[in-house]
Coordinates of C-alpha atoms in Angstrom, one line a residue:
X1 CA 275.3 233.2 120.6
X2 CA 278.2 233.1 118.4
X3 CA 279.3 229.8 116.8
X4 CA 281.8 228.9 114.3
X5 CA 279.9 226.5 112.3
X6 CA 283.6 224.7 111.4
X7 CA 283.6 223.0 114.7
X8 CA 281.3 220.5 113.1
X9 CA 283.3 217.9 111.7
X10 CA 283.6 214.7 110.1
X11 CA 283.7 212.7 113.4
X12 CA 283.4 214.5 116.3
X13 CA 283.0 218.4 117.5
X14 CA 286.0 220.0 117.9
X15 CA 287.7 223.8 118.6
X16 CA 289.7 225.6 120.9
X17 CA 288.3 226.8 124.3
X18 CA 286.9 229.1 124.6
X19 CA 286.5 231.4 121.7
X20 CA 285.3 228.2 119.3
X21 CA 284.0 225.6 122.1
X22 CA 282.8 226.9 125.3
X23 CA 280.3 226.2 128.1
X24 CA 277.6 227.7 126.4
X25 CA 277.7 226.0 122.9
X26 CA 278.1 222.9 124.9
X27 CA 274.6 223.6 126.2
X28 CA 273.2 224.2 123.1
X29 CA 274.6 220.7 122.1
X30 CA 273.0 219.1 124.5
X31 CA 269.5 220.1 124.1
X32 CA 270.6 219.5 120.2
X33 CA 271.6 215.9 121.3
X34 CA 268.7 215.0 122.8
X35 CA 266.2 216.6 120.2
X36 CA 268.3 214.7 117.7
X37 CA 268.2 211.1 118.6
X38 CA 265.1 210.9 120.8
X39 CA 267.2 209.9 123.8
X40 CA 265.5 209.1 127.2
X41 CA 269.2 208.1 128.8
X42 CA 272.4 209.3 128.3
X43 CA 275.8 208.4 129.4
X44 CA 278.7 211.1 130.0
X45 CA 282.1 210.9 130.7
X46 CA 285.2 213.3 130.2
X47 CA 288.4 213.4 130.1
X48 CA 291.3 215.4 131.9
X49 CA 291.7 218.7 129.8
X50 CA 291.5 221.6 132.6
X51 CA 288.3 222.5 130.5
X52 CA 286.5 219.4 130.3
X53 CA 284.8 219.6 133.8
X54 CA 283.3 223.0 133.0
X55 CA 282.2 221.9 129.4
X56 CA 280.9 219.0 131.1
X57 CA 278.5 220.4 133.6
X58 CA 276.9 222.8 131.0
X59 CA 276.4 219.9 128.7
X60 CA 275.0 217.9 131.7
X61 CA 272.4 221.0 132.0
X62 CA 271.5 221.2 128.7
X63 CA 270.8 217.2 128.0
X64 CA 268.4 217.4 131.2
X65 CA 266.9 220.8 130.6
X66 CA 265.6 218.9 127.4
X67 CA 263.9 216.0 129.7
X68 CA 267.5 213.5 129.6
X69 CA 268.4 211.4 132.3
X70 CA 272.0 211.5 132.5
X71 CA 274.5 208.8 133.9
X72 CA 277.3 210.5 134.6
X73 CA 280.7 208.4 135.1
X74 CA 283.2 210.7 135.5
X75 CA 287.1 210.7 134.4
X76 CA 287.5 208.2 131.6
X77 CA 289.1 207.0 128.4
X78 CA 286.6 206.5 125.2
X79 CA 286.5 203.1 125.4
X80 CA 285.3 203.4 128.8
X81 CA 282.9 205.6 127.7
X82 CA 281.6 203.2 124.8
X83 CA 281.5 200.3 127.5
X84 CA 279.3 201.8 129.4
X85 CA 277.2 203.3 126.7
X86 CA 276.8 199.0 125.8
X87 CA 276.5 198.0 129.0
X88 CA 274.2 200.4 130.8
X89 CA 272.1 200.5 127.5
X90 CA 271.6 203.9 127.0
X91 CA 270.1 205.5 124.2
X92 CA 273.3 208.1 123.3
X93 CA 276.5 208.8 124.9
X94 CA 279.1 211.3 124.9
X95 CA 282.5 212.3 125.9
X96 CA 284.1 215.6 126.2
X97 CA 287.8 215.1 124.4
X98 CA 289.4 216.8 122.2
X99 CA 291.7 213.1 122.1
X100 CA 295.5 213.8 120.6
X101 CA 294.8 217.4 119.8
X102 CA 297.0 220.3 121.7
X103 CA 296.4 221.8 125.1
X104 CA 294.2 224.6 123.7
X105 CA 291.8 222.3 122.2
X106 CA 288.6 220.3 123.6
X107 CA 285.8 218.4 122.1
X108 CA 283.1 216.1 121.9
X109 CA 282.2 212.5 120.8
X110 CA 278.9 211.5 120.3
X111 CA 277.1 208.2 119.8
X112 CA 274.2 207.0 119.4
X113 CA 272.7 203.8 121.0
X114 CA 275.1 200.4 120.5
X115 CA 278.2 202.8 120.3
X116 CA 277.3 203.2 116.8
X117 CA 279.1 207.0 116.1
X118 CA 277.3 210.5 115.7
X119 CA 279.3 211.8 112.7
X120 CA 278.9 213.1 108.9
X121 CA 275.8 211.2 107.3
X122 CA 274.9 209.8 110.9
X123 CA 273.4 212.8 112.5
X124 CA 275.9 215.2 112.7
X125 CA 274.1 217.6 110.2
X126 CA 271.5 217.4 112.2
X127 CA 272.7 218.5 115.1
X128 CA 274.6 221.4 113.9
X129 CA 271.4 222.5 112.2
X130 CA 269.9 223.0 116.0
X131 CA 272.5 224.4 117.8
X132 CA 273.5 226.8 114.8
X133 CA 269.3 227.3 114.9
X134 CA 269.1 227.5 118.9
X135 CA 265.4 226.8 118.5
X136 CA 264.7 224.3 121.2
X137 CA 261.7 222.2 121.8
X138 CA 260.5 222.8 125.7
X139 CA 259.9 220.2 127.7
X140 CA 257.5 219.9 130.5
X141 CA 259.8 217.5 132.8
X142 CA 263.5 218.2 133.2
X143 CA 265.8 215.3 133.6
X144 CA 267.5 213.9 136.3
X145 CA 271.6 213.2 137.0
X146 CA 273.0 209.9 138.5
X147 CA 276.5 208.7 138.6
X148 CA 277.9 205.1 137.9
X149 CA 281.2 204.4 138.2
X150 CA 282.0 201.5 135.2
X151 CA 285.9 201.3 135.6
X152 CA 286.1 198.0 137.6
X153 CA 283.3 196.4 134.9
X154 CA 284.9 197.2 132.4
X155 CA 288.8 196.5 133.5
X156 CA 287.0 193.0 134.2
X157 CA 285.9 192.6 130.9
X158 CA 289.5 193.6 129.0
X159 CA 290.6 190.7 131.4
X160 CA 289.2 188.0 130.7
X161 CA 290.5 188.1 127.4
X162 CA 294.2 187.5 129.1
X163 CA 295.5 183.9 128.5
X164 CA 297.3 183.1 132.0
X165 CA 300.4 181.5 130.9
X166 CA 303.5 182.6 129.6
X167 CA 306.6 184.0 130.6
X168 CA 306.7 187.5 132.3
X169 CA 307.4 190.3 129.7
X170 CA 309.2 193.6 130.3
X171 CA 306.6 196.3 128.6
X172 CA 307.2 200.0 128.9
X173 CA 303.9 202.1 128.5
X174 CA 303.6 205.7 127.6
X175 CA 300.7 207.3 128.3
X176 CA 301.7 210.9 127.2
X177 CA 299.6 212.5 130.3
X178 CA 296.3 211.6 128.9
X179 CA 293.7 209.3 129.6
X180 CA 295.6 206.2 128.5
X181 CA 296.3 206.5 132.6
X182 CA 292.6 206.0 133.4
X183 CA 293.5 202.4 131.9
X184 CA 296.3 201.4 134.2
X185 CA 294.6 199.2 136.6
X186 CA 294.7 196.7 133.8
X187 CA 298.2 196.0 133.7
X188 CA 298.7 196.5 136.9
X189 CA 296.3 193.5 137.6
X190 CA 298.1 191.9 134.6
X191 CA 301.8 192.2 136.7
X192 CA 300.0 190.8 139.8
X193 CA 299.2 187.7 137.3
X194 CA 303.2 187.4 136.9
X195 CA 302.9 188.5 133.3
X196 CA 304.1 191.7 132.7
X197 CA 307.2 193.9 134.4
X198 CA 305.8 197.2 133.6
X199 CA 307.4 200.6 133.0
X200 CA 305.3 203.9 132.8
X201 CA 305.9 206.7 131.2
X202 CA 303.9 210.2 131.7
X203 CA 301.8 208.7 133.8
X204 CA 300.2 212.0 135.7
X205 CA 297.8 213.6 134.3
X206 CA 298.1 216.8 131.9
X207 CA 296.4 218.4 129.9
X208 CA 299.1 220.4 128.9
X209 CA 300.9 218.0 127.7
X210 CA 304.6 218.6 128.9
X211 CA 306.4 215.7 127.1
X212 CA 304.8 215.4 123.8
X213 CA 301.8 215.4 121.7
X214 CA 299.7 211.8 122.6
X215 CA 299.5 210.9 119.2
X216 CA 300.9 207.7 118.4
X217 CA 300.7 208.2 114.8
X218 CA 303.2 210.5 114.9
X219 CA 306.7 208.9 114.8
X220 CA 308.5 211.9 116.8
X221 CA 306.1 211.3 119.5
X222 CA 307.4 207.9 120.3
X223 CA 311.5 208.9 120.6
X224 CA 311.2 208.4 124.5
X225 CA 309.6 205.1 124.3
X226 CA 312.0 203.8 121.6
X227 CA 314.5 204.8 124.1
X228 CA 313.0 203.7 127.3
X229 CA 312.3 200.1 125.6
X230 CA 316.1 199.8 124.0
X231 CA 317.5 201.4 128.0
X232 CA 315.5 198.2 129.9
X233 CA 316.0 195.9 127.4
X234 CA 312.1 195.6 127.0
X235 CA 310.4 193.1 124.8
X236 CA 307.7 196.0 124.2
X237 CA 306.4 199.2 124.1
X238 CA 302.9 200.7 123.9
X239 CA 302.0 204.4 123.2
X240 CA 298.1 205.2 124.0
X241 CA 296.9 208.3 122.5
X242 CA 295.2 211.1 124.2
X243 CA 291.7 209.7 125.2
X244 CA 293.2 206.1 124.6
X245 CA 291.1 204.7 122.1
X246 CA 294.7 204.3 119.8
X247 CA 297.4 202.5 120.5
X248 CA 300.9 202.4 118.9
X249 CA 303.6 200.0 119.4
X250 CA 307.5 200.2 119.5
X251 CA 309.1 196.4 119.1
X252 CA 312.1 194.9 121.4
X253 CA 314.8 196.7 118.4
X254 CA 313.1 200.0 119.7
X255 CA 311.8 200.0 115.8
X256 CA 308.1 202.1 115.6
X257 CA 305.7 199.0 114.3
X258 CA 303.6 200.2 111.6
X259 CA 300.1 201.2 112.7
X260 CA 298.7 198.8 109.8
X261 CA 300.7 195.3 111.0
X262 CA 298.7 194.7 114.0
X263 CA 295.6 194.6 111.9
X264 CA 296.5 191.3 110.8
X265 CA 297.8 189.6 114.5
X266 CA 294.7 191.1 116.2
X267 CA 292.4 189.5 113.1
X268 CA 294.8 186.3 113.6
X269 CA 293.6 185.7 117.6
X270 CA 290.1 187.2 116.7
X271 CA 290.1 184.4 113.5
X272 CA 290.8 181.6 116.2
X273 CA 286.8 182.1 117.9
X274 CA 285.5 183.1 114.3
X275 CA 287.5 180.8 111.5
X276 CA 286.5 182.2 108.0
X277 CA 285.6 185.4 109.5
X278 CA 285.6 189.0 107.9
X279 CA 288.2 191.3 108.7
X280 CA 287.9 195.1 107.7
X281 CA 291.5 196.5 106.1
X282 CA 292.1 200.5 105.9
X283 CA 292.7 200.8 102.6
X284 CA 295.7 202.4 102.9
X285 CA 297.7 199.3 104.5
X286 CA 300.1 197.2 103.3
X287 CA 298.8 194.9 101.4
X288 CA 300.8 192.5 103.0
X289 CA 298.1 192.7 106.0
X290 CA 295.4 191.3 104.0
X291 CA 297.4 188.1 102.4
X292 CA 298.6 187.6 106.1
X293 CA 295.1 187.2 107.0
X294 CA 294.1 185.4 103.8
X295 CA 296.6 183.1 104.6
X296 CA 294.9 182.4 108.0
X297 CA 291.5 181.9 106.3
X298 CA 290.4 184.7 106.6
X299 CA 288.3 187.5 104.1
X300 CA 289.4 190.4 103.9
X301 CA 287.4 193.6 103.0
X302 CA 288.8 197.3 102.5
X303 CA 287.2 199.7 104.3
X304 CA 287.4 203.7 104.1
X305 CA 289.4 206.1 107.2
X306 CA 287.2 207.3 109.6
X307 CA 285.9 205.2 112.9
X308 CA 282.2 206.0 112.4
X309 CA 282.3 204.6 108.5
X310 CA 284.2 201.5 109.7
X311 CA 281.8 200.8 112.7
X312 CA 278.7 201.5 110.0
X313 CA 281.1 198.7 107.7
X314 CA 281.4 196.4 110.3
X315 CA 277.8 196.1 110.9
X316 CA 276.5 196.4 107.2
X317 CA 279.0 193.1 106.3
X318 CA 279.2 191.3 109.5
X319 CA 282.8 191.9 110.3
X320 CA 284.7 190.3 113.3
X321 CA 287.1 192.8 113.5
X322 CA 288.5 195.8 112.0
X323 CA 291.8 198.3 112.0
X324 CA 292.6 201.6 110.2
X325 CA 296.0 202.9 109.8
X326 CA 295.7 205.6 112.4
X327 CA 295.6 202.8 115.0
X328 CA 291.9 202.0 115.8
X329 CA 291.3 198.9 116.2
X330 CA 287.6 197.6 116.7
X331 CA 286.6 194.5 118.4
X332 CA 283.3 192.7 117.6
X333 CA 283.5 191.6 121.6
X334 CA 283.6 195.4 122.2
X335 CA 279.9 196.0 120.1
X336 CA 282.5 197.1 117.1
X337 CA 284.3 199.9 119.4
X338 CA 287.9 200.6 119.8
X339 CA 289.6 198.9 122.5
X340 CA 293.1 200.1 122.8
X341 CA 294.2 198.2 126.5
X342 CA 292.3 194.9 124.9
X343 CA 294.6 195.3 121.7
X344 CA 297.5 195.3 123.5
X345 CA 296.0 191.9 125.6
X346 CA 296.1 189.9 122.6
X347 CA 299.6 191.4 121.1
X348 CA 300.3 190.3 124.6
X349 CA 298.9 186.9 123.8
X350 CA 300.4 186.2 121.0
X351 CA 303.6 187.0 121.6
X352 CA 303.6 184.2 124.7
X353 CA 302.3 181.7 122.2
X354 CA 304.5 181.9 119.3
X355 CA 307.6 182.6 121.7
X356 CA 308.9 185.2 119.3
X357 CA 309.6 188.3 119.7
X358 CA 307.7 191.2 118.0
X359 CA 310.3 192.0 115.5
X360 CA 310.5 188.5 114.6
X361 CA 306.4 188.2 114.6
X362 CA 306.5 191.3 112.1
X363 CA 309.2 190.4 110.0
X364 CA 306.5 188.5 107.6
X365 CA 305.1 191.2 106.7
X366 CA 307.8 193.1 106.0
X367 CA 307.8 192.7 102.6
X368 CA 307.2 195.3 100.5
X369 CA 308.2 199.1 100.7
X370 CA 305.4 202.4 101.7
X371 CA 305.9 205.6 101.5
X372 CA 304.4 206.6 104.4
X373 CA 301.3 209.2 104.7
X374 CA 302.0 212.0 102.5
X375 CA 300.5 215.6 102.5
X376 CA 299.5 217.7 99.9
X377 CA 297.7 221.2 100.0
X378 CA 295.9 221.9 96.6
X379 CA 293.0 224.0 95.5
X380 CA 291.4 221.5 93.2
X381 CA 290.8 218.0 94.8
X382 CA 288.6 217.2 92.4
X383 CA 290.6 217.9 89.6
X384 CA 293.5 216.2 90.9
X385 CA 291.9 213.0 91.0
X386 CA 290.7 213.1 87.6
X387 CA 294.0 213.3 86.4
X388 CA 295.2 210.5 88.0
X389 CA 292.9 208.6 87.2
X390 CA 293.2 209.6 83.2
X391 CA 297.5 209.2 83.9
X392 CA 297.0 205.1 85.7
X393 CA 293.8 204.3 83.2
X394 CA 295.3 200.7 82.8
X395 CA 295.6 200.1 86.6
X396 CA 292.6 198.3 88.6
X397 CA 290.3 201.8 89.8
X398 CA 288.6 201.7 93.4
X399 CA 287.3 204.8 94.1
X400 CA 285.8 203.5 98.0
X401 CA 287.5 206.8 99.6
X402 CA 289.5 209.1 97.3
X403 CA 291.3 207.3 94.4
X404 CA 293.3 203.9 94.8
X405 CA 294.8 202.0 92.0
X406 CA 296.6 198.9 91.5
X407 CA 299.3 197.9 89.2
X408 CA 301.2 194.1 89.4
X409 CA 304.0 196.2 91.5
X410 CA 302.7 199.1 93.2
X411 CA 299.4 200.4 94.2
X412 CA 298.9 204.1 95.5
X413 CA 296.1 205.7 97.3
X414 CA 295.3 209.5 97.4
X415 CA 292.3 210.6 99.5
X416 CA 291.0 213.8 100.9
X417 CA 291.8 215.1 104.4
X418 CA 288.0 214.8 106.8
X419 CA 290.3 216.7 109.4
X420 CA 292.7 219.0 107.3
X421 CA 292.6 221.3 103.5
X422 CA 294.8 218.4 102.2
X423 CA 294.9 215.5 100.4
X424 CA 296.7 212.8 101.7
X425 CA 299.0 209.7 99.5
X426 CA 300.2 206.4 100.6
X427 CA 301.9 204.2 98.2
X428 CA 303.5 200.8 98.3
X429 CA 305.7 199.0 95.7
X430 CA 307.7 195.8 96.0
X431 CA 311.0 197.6 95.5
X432 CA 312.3 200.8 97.1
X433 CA 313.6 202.2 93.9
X434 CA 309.9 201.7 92.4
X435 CA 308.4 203.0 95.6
X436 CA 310.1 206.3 95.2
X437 CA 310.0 206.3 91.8
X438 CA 306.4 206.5 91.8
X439 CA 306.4 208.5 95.0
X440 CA 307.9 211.6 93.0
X441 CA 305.7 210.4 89.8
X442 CA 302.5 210.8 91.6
X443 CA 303.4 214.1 93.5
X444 CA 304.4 215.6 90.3
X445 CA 300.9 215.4 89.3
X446 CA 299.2 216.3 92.7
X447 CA 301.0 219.3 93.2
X448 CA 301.3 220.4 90.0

C-alpha cells in the first residue's frame, strides 16, 4: 500500500481523496488507532464530504478488526463528536473531516479519552509509525458496531447555558454548506424561546462548497454575511466553519469582529461562575484582550496555536477557558473542547445584558492597531529567527511558539506555519504609522 507519509500532520490527518487519503489507508488507521491508545470503545462520527461515508465504513472495519467496539453516531459537527466522546466515555474518538479545507480534500481527527487531541507529541507519531509499518497485531475477537444518536443530548446541553430574557435579536447565520447545519436545531429552539429572528445562509448541505470556502478566518469568506446582516438590519452575524468547531462573527455595522475579541467577552461570562479564574490568550491577540480580562479579575496566560497544545495548556494550568486567533474557543464546561453554537450562546448573552450592541461592546478594545496575519515563504526559519532576535535584543524575548517580542509601543510575533512552508507575523502597535512602520521593518528582515 502506498502512502504519502505528509498526510500526518500537526493536528489531524489530512489529503486529498483518493490518491493521498482513501478507504484503504483509512483501514490501516484504524487498526493503527486502536493498537495506539489501547482503546476498548470508540466513538465515530463524520461529516458531509461525498467521501466521508466511504472513508467511514473502512475505518469502522479496521477499529473492529483490531477487537474495538465502535459507537457509531452518524452525520455530525466536531463538537458533537467531542460530546459524545465525554459523555458516552469512550476510550478514543474520531471524526472523518477534512473541516474548512476544499472539496477535494478529507480527513481525520483523533482523540484520545476526555477529548484530549491525538496530534504531534500526543500520539500522532505513533500512529503513522504503524500505518506507514502495516504490521498489525491480530486479535482473537473482532469488535462489534452500535449506533447512538447524541444530537438531542447534546443540543440540550448548549441550552441550558441560554439566559431566557432579553429582547428578540435579528441574527443571520452562515453555515457555508458544512456541518455548522448539523447545529441548527439550537437556534431554532432558541427563536421558539422568542429570542432570536434568525436568517440562514447555505444551509443545505455541500461538500462542494458552491458559495465559498467555510473558513471564517478568511475575511473574503464572510462578504455575503456582511451583506445579508447590513440588508435585514441585523444586530448579528455568525459564520461557522466547515465541521463547526470555529465560529466568526460580523457586528450590526456589517464590520468582520476580529477572531481574538471574543476571547475576552467569552472569558468575561465564563469569569462570572469562576472569579479569579485563568484564561488562556493566543499569543498572537491583541493585547488589548488580556487587559480586558485583567480588568475583570481575571489571569491571563499566553498560550501557543494549535487546539491540541491549548487543550494539553488548559489542563496542565487549570484554565477556565481558552481562545486562539483562528476562532477556537474552548470551554471548561465542554471538558476543554471547542464549542462553536455555545460561543455564540453567551455572545448572545451578553449582548441582552449590557443592551449594547456588538460594535459598541467591541469598541473597548479597539485600541491599538495589528497588522493582521502575514505570510512569508523562506528557506531558513531558523535563521530568520535568529536575526530578529539579534535586531530587537533590547525588547522583552518569549520564545513559547516562534519568536514574540515586546517593546513599550509594539510587540510582533513571527512563528512557523504547522499547516503550511511559511512563517507567519502578526504585529500590533499603538499607532498606525508605527504599526506599518514596523510591519515593513520586520518583513525586510524575514524575507530578506
Amino acid at each position: 500500500m502506498k502512502i504519502n507519509p505528509e498526510i500526518f500532520k500537526a493536528y489531524d490527518i489530512r489529503g486529498t481523496y483518493p490518491d493521498q487519503v482513501n478507504a484503504e489507508i483509512f483501514y490501516a488507521i484504524g487498526r493503527s488507532l486502536v493498537m495506539q491508545t489501547g482503546a476498548k470503545k470508540v466513538v465515530i462520527g463524520h461529516d458531509m464530504r461525498t467521501s466521508s461515508g466511504e472513508l467511514e465504513t473502512t475505518l469502522v472495519d479496521g477499529l473492529i478488526d483490531q477487537g474495538a467496539e465502535v459507537i457509531r453516531i452518524g452525520l455530525v459537527s466536531t463538537p458533537m463528536l467531542y460530546y459524545a466522546a465525554w459523555k458516552l466515555e469512550s476510550d478514543a474518538a474520531a471524526i472523518i473531516t477534512a473541516s474548512h479545507n476544499p472539496a477535494e480534500y478529507n480527513g481525520l481527527k483523533m482523540c484520545w479519552k476526555g477529548t484530549q487531541p491525538i496530534g504531534e507529541g500526543s500520539g500522532m507519531e505513533e500512529i503513522k509509525k504503524l500505518v506507514l509499518g502495516e504490521n498489525f497485531e491480530e486479535v482473537e475477537n473482532k469488535g462489534v458496531v452500535k449506533e447512538f444518536d447524541i444530537k438531542e443530548d447534546y443540543f440540550n446541553h448548549v441550552l441550558k447555558f441560554v439566559e431566557k430574557t432579553g429582547s428578540k435579536k435579528k441574527v443571520v447565520f452562515d453555515f457555508g454548506n458544512g456541518m455548522g447545519i448539523a447545529e441548527k436545531p439550537i437556534f431554532e429552539k432558541i427563536k421558539e424561546l422568542g429570542l432570536i429572528d434568525p436568517i440562514y445562509l447555505y444551509d443545505n448541505y455541500d461538500g462542494s462548497f458552491p458559495h465559498h470556502e467555510a473558513n471564517p478566518l478568511k475575511t473574503d469568506t464572510l462578504k455575503d454575511l456582511q451583506e445579508k446582516v447590513l440588508s435585514e438590519n441585523a444586530d448579528l452575524g455568525v459564520a461557522f466553519d466547515g465541521d463547526a468547531d470555529r465560529v466568526g462573527f460580523v457586528d450590526e455595522l456589517g464590520q468582520v469582529v476580529p477572531m481574538d475579541y471574543p476571547i475576552a467577552f467569552l472569558a468575561e461570562e465564563t469569569l462570572k461562575e469562576n472569579p479569579g479564574g485563568l484564561v488562556l490568550v493566543d499569543l498572537r491577540s491583541s493585547n488589548a484582550v488580556s487587559e480586558y480580562i485583567q480588568s475583570l479579575g481575571g489571569k491571563t496566560h499566553n498560550c501557543r496555536v494549535g487546539h491540541s497544545l491549548i487543550k494539553k495548556q488548559m489542563r496542565e494550568e487549570g484554565a477556565i477557558f481558552a481562545g486562539e486567533l483562528s476562532g477556537h474557543y474552548f470551554f471548561e464546561e465542554n471538558q476543554k473542547a471547542e464549542m462553536a453554537s455555545l460561543a455564540v450562546v453567551k455572545i448572545l448573552n451578553l449582548l441582552n445584558q449590557t443592551g449594547k450592541s456588538f460594535s459598541q461592546l467591541t469598541a473597548v478594545l479597539r485600541k491599538y492597531f495589528h497588522s493582521g496575519e502575514i505570510n512569508s515563504e523562506v528557506k531558513d526559519k531558523q535563521a530568520v529567527f535568529d536575526q530578529l532576535k539579534k535586531k530587537y535584543a533590547d525588547g522583552k524575548l518569549n520564545e513559547l511558539d516562534g519568536v514574540r517580542i515586546d517593546f513599550e509601543d509594539w510587540w510582533f510575533n513571527v512563528r512557523a506555519s504547522n499547516t503550511e512552508p511559511k512563517i507567519r507575523l502578526n504585529l500590533e502597535a499603538r499607532t498606525k504609522d508605527i504599526m506599518k512602520e514596523k510591519v515593513a521593518e520586520v518583513l525586510a528582515i524575514i524575507r530578506g
